[in-house]
Short mmCIF file of C-alpha atoms in Angstrom, two decimals:
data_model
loop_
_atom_site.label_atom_id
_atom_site.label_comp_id
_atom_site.label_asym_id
_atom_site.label_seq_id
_atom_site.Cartn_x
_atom_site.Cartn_y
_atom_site.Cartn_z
CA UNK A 1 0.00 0.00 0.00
CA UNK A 2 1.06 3.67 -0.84
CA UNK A 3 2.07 5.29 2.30
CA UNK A 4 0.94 9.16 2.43
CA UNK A 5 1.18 12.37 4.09
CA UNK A 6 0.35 15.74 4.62
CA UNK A 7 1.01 18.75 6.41
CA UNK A 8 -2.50 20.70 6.19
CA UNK A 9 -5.00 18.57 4.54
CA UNK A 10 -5.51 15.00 3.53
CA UNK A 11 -4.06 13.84 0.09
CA UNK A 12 -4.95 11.33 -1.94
CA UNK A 13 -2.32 8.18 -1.41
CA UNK A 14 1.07 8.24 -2.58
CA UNK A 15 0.80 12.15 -2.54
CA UNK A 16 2.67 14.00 -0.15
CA UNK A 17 2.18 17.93 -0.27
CA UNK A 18 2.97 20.84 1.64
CA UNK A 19 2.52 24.49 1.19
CA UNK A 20 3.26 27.59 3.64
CA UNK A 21 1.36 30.30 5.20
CA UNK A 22 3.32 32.76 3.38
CA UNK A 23 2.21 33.33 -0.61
CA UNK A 24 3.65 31.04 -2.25
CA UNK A 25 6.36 31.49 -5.13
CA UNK A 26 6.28 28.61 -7.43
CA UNK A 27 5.38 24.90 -7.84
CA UNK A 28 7.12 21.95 -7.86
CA UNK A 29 5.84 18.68 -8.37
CA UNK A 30 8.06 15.75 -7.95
CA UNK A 31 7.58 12.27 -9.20
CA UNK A 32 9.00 9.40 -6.85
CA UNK A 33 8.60 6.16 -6.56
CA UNK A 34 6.82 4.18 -3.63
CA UNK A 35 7.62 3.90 -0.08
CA UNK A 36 9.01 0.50 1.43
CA UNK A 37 6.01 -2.53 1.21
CA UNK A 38 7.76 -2.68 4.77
CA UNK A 39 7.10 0.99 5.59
CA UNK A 40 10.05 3.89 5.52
CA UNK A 41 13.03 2.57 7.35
CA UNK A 42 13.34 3.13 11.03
CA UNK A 43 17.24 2.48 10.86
CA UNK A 44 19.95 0.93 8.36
CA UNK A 45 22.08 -1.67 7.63
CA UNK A 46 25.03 0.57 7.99
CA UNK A 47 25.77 3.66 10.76
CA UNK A 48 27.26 6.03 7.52
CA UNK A 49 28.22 6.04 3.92
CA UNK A 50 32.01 7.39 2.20
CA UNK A 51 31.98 10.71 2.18
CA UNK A 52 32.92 11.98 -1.63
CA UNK A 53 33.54 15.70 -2.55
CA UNK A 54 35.05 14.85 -5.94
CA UNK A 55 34.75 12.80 -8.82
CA UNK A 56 36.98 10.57 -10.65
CA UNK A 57 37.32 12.99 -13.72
CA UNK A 58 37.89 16.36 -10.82
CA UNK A 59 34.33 17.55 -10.95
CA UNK A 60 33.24 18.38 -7.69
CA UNK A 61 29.98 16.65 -6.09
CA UNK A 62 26.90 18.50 -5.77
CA UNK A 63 27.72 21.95 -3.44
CA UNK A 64 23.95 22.85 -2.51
CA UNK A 65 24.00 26.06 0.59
CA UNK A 66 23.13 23.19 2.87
CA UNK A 67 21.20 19.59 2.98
CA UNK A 68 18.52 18.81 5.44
CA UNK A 69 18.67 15.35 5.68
CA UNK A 70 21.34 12.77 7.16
CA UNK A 71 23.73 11.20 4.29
CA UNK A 72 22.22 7.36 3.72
CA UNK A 73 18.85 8.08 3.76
CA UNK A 74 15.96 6.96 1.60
CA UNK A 75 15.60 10.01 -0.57
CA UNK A 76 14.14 8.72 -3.84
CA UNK A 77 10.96 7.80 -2.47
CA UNK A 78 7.71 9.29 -1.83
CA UNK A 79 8.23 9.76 1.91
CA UNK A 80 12.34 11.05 1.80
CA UNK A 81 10.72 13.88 -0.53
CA UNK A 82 14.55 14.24 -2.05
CA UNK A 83 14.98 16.34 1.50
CA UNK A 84 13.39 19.50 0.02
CA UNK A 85 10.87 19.77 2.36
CA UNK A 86 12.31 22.11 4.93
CA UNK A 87 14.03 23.93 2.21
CA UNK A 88 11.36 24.42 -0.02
CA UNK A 89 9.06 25.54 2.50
CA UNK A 90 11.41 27.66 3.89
CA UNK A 91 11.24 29.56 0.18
CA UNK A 92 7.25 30.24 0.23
CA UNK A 93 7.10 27.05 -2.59
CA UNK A 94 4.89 24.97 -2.81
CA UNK A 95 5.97 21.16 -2.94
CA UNK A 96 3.99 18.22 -3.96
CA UNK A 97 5.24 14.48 -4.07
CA UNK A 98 3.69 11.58 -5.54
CA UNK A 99 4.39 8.06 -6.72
CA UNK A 100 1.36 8.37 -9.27
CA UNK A 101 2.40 9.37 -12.69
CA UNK A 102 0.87 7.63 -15.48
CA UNK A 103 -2.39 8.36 -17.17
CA UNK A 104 -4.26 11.24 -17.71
CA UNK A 105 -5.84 10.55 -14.57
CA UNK A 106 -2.68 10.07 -12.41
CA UNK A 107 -2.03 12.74 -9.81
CA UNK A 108 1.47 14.06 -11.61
CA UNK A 109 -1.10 14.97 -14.60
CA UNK A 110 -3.70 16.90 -12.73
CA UNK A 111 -0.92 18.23 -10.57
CA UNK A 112 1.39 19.74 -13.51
CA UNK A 113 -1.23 21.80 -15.00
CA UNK A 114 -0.02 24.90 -12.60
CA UNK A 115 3.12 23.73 -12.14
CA UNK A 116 6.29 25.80 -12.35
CA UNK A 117 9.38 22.87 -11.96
CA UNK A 118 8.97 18.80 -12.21
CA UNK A 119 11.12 16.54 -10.53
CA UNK A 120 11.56 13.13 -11.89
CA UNK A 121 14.40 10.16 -11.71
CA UNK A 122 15.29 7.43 -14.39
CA UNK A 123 14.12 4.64 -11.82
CA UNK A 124 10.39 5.98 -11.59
CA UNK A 125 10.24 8.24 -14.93
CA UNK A 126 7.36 10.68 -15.24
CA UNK A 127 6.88 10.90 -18.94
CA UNK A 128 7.06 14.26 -19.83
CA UNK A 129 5.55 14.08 -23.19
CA UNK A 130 4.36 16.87 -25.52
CA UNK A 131 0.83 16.39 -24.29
CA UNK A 132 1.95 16.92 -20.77
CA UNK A 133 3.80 19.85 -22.04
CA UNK A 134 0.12 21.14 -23.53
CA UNK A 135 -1.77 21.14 -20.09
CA UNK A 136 1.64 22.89 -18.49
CA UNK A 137 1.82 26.64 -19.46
CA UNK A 138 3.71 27.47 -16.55
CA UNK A 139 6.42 24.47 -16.95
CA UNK A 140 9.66 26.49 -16.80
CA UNK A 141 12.27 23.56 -15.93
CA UNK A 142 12.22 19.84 -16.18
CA UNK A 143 15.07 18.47 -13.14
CA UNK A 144 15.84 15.07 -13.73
CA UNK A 145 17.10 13.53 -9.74
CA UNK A 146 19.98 11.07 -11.15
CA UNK A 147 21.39 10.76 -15.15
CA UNK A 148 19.54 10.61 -18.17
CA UNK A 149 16.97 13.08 -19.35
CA UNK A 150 15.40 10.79 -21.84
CA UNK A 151 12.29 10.04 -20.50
CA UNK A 152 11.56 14.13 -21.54
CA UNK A 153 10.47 14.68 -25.02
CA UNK A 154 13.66 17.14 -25.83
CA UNK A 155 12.14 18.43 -29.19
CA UNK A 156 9.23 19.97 -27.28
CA UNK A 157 10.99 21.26 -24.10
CA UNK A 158 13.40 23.49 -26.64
CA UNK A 159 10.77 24.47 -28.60
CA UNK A 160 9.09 25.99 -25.48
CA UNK A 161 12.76 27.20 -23.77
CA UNK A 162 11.80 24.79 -20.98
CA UNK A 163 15.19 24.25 -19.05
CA UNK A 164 16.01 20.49 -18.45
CA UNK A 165 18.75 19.72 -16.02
CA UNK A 166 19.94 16.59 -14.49
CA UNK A 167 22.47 15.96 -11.63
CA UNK A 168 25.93 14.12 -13.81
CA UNK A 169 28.10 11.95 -12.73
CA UNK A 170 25.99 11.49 -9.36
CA UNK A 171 25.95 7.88 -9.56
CA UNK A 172 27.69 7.10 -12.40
CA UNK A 173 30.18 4.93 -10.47
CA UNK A 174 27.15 2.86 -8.74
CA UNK A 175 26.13 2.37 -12.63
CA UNK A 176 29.30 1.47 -13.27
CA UNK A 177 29.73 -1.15 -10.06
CA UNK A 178 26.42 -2.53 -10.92
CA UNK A 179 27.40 -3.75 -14.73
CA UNK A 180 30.41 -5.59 -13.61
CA UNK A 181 28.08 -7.41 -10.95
CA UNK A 182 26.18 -8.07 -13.96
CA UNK A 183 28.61 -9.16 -16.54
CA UNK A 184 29.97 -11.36 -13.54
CA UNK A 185 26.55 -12.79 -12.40
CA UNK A 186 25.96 -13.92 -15.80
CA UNK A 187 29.21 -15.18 -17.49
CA UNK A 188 29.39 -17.04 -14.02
CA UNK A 189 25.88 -18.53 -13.98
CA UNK A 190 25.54 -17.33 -10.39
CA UNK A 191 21.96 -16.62 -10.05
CA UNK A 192 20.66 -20.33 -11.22
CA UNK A 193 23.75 -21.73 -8.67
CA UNK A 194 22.35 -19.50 -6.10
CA UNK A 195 18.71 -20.83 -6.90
CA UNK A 196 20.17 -24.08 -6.18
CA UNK A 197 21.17 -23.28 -2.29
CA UNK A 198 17.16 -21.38 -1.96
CA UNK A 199 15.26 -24.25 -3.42
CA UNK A 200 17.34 -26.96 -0.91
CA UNK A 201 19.54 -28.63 -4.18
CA UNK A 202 23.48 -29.35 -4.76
CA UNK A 203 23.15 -30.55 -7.92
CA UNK A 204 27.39 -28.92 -9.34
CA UNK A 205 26.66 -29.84 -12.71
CA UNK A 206 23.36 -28.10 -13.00
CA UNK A 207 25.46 -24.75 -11.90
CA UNK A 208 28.27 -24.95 -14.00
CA UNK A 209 26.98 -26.29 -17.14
CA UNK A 210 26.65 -22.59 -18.22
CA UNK A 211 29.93 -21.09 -16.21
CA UNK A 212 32.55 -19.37 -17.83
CA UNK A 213 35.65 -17.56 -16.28
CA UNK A 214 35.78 -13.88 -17.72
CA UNK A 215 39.25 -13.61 -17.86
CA UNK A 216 40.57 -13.43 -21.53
CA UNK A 217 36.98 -12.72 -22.86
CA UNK A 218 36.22 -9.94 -25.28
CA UNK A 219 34.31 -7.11 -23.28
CA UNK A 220 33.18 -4.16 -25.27
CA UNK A 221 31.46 -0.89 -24.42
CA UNK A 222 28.90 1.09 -26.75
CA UNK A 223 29.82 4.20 -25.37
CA UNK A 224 32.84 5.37 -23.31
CA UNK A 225 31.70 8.30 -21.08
CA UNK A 226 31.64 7.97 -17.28
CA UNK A 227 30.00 5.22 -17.15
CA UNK A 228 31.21 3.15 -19.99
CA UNK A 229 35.14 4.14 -19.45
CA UNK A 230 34.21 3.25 -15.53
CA UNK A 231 33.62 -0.42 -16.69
CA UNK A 232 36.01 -0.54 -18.60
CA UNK A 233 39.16 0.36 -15.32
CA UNK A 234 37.38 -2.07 -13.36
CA UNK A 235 37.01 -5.09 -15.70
CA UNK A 236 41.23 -3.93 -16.63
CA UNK A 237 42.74 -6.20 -13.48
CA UNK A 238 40.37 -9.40 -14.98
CA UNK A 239 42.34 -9.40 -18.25
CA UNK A 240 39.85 -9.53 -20.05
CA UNK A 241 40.34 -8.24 -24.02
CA UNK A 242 38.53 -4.44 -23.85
CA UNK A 243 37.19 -2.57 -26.90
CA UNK A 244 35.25 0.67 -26.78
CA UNK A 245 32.77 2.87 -29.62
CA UNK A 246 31.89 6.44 -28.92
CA UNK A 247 31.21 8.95 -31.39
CA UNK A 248 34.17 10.70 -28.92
CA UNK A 249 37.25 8.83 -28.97
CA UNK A 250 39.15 8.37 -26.11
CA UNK A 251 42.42 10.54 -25.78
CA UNK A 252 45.46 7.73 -26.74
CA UNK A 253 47.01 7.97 -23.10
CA UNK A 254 43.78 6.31 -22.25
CA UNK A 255 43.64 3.53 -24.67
CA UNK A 256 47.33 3.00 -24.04
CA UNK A 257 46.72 2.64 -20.03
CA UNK A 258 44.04 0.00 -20.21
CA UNK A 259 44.72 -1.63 -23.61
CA UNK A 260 41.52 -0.76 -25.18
CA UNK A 261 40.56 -1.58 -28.92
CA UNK A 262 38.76 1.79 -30.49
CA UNK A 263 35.83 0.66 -32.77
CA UNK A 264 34.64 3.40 -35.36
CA UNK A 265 30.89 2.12 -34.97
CA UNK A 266 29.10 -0.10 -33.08
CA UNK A 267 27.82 -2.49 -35.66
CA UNK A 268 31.90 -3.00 -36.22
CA UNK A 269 32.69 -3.63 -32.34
CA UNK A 270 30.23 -6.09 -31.69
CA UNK A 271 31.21 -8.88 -34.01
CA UNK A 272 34.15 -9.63 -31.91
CA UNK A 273 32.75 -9.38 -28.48
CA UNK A 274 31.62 -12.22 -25.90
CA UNK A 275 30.05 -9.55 -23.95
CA UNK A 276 28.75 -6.08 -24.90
CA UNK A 277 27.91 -3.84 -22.41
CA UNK A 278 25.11 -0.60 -23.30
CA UNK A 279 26.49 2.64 -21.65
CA UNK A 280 24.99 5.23 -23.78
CA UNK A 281 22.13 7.76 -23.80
CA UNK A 282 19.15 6.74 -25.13
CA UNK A 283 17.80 9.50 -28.39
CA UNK A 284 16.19 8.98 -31.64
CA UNK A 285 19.97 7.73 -33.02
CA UNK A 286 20.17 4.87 -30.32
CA UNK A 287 16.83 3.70 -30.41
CA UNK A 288 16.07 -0.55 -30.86
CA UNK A 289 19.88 -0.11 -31.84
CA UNK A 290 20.01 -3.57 -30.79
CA UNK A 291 17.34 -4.88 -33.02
CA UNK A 292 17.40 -7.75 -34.87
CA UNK A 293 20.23 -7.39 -37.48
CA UNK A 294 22.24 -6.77 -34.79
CA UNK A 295 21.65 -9.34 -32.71
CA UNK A 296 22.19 -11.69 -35.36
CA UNK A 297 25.59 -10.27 -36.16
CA UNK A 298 27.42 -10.91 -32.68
CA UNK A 299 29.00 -13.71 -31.73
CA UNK A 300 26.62 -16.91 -30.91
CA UNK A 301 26.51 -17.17 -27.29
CA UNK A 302 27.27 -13.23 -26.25
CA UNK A 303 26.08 -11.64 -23.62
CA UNK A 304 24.43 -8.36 -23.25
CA UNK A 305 24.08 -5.90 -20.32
CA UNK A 306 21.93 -2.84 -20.85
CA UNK A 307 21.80 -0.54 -17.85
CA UNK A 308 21.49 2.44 -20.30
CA UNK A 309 17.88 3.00 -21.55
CA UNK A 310 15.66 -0.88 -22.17
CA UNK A 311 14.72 1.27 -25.53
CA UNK A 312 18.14 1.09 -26.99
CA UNK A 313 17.20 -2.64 -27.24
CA UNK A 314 14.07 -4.07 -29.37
CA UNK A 315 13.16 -6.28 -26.29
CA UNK A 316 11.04 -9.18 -28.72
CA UNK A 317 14.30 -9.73 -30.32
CA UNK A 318 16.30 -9.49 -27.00
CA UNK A 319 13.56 -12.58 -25.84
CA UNK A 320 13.70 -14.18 -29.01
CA UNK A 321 17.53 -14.41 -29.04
CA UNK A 322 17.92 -16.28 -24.93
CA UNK A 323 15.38 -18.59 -26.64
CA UNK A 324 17.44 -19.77 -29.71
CA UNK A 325 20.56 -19.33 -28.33
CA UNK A 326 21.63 -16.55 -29.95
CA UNK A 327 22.43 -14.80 -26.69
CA UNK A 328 23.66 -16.63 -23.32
CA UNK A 329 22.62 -13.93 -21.49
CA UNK A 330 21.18 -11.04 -21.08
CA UNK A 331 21.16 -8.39 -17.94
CA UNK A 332 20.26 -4.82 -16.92
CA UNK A 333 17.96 -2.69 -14.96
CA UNK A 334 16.40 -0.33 -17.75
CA UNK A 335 13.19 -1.13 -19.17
CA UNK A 336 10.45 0.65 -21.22
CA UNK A 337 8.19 1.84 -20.22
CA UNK A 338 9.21 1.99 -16.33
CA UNK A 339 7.30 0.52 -14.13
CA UNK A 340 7.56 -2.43 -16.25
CA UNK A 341 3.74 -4.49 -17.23
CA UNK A 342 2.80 -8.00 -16.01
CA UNK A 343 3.39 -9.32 -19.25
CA UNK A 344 6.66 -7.26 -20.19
CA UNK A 345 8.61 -10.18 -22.45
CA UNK A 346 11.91 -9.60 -19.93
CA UNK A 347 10.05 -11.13 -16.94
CA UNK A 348 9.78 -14.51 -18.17
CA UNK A 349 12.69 -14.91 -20.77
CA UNK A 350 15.61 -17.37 -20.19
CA UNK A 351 19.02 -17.08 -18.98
CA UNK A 352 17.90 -12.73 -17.86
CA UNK A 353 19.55 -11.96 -14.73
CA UNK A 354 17.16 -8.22 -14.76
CA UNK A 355 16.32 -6.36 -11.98
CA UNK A 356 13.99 -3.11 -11.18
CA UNK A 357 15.88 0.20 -12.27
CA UNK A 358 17.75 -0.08 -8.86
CA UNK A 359 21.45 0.60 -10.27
CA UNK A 360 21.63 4.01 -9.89
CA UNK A 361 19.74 4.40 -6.70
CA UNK A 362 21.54 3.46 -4.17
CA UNK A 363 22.01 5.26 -0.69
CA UNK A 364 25.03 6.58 -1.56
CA UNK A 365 23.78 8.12 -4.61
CA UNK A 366 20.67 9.20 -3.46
CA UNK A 367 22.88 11.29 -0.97
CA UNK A 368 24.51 13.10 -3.78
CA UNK A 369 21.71 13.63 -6.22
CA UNK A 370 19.27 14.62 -3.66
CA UNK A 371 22.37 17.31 -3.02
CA UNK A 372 22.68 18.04 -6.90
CA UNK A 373 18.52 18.41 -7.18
CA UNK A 374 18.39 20.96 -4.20
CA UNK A 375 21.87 22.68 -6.48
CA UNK A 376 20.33 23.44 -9.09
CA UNK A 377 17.25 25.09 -7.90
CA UNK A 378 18.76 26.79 -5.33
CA UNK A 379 20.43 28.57 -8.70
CA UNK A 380 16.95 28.45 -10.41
CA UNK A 381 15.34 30.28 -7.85
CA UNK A 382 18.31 32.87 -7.33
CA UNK A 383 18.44 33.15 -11.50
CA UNK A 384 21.98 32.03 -11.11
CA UNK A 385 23.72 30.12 -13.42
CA UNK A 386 23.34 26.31 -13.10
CA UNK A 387 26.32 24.09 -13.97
CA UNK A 388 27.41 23.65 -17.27
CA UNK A 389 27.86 20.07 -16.77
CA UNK A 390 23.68 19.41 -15.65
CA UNK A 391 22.41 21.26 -18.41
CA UNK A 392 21.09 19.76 -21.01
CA UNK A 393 18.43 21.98 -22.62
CA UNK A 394 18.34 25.68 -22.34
CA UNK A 395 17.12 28.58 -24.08
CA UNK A 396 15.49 26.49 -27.13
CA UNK A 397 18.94 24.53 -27.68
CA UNK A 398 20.72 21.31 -26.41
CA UNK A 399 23.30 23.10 -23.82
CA UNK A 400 26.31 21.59 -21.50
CA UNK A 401 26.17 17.89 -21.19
CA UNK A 402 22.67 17.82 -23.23
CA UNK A 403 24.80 19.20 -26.15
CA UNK A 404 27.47 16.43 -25.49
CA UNK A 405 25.58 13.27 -25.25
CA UNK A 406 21.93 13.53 -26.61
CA UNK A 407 20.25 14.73 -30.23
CA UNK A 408 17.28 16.87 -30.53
CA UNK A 409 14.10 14.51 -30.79
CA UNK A 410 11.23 12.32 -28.82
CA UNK A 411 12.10 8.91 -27.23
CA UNK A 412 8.73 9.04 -24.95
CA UNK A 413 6.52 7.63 -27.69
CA UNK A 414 4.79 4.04 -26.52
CA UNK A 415 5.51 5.08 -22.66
CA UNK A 416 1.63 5.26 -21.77
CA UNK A 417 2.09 1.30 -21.78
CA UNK A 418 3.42 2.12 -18.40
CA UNK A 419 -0.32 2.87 -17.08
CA UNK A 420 -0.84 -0.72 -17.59
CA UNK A 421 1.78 -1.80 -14.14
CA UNK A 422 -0.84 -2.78 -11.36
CA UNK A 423 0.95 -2.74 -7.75
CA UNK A 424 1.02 -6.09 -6.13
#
C-alpha cells in the first residue's frame, strides 16, 4: 500500500504535499517512486556512507548552501521527498510528491497543470511528453534527480525554452559497479547456482553447465563516457580483451593505459565481443539499436548488459535471441516503459539476470543527487547560473552535457504502456 502524508490537509495516497502560510512562489511537483512494502526505514544496515567531494574525472559533487537530511537516507521515495521539504518551504514554494504518474488521470497529470518545476528520476520516470507539455503553461524547468533526461520529449521542451537539467556523474560509479556485478553474475551462472542453495539442491553440474571464467573474454562498451570508461578500469585487473565505440574517442594515453581496442561504430565492435555492455544515452539515433540485425551479427553465445535505456534494445528480439541461443545472457535494470507491465517479455525470458531500475539508486547516490537536485534550484530560484555540466536543454537549444551526449528529438513515444503496471 502507498504510504501518504500531509502537512494541512488530507491527500490522496502516494501524494505528499505541503505548502506555507506565506504566498507562495512557485510549484514543484516531484515524481518518486513508492515507499518500502515494509514501511520507511526506522534504521539501516550501515551507521554512515564514504563521504565523496570529488569525482573521478575532478568535478566536484553537488555543493547545494546546505542539505537537510542525514547522508544514507531513503531520498528517492515518496516519503524522503529528495529532502526538500524544509528547504522548499522555507522559500514560500509549494511542494507536492507523488508516486502516481501515469495516465491522464494520475495525480502528476492533474498536478502539472499549474506547475512551475517537475522533478523526476530514471528509476520511476514521469513521462514528460508533448501532451503533458500542452496542459503545463507554466512548466519552466524539467530536473531530472539522477542521469539521463530521456524520459523528456527534448524536441518539445526546446521548442518551449523549458530548461532540463539533471544531476551528472551522481551515480555514475554505482552504474558502473552494478554492470560488472552483472557481466559477472551472468558469465558465471551465479543466479541459477544461487537458486540451487534457496530451493534446498546441490546438484554442481546443474550450476556450472553454463559457467565461464571472464578472464581473456572480449568485453566491449557502446559508449565510453563515465559510465562506460568506468567499466572498462574495473574489468582492466580481470584481463579480459577491452574494446570501446563512442562517437568521442578516447584521448590515446587512455587507450594506451588499459589496452583498449577503439571501434569506429558499433555495428563493427560487436562482431568480436563475448560480452557487450550498453552505456549510452538513449535519443532517436540509439533507439532498438540492438534490433534484430544486430543481434544476429554478434557472436553466438554473447552476452548483453543494458543498464542504459531498455529502448536502446528491441526487447522481442532481446527474448527471441535467450530462446534460440543466440544470446547466453542477457542483464540490466532499464526497461520501457518503467514501471515495467505484467506481461513485459523480460520477466519470463531465459538465462535474464534483470532487476527493477535499482542501479543508480543506491544510498550513496541518493545522498549526492538529492544534493545536486536541491543545487540546481537553489540557482533556479536565485536566477543564477546552473552548472554547465547538468544542463542539457536551455534557451530552445541542447546546452552543456545535453549538447554532449543527446540529439534533438522524442524517445517518450509508446511510454503510456506504463499505465498498464498494477501494484502487487
Amino acid at each position: 500500500m502507498m504510504k501518504s502524508f500531509t502537512s494541512k490537509m488530507a491527500m490522496p495516497a502516494g501524494v505528499r504535499s505541503f505548502s506555507t502560510t506565506r504566498a507562495a512562489n512557485m510549484k514543484i511537483v516531484a515524481a518518486l517512486y513508492d515507499d518500502p512494502t515494509t514501511g520507511y526505514p526506522p534504521k539501516y544496515a550501515r551507521d554512515d556512507i564514504p563521504k565523496i567531494d570529488k569525482y573521478q574525472d575532478g568535478q566536484t559533487a553537488p555543493t547545494p548552501s546546505a542539505i537537510d537530511f542525514n547522508p544514507g537516507d531513503l531520498l528517492g521515495c515518496v516519503s524522503g521527498e529528495l529532502g526538500l521539504r524544509k528547504f522548499l518551504e522555507s522559500q514560500g514554494h509549494t511542494y507536492v510528491v507523488t508516486s502516481d504518474k501515469d495516465g491522464p488521470n494520475s495525480r502528476l497529470s492533474k498536478e502539472l497543470v499549474d506547475a512551475d518545476v517537475v522533478i523526476s528520476q530514471p528509476f520511476w520516470p514521469a513521462y514528460i511528453t508533448k501532451q503533458l507539455m500542452d496542459s503545463a503553461p507554466k512548466l519552466k524547468m524539467c530536473l531530472t534527480a539522477g542521469i539521463g533526461s530521456d524520459h523528456i520529449d527534448l524536441q518539445e521542451a526546446c521548442k518551449r525554452k523549458i530548461t532540463v537539467a539533471e544531476i551528472t556523474y551522481c551515480n555514475s560509479e554505482s552504474v558502473a559497479e552494478h554492470v560488472v556485478m552483472m557481466i559477472l553474475g551472468l558469465v558465471r551462472n551465479y543466479i541459477p547456482s544461487y537458486q540451487q542453495v534457496v530451493n534446498g539442491g546441490w546438484n554442481i553440474a546443474d550450476c556450472v553447465q553454463r559457467a565461464y571464467d571472464v578472464e581473456g573474454m572480449n568485453v566491449g562498451t557502446i559508449a565510453a563516457g563515465r559510465i562506460g570508461l568506468g567499466v572498462l578500469k574495473r574489468l582492466a585487473p580481470f584481463h579480459c580483451k577491452l574494446h570501446y565505440t563512442d562517437r568521442h574517442r578516447l584521448p590515446k594515453e587512455v587507450e594506451e593505459k588499459y589496452n583498449l581496442t577503439y571501434h569506429a561504430t558499433p555495428q563493427e565492435m560487436v562482431k568480436v565481443c563475448d560480452v557487450v555492455t550498453i552505456n549510452c544515452p538513449l535519443h532517436p539515433e540509439t533507439e532498438h539499436m540492438f534490433n534484430a540485425k544486430m543481434i544476429a551479427s554478434m557472436k553466438r553465445g554473447a552476452y548483453i548488459v543494458n543498464t542504459a535505456r531498455g529502448k536502446i534494445c528491441d526487447r522481442d528480439e532481446i527474448a527471441k535471441a535467450l530462446r534460440s541461443g543466440q544470446l547466453a545472457g542477457y542483464a540490466g535494470d532499464v526497461w520501457f516503459p518503467q514501471p515495467a507491465p505484467q506481461d513485459h517479455p523480460w520477466r519470463t525470458m531465459p538465462w535474464h539476470a534483470m532487476t527493477p531500475h535499482t542501479s543508480g539508486t543506491t544510498l550513496s547516490a541518493q545522498t549526492r543527487y538529492a544534493a545536486g537536485v536541491r543545487e540546481v534550484l537553489e540557482c533556479f530560484f536565485a536566477s543564477k547560473p546552473i552548472r554547465n555540466e547538468y544542463l542539457v536543454a536551455q534557451n530552445g537549444k541542447l546546452a552543456g552535457v545535453g549538447a554532449h551526449s543527446y540529439s534533438e528529438g522524442n524517445a517518450t513515444g509508446g511510454s503510456e504502456e506504463a499505465a498498464k503496471f498494477k501494484r502487487q
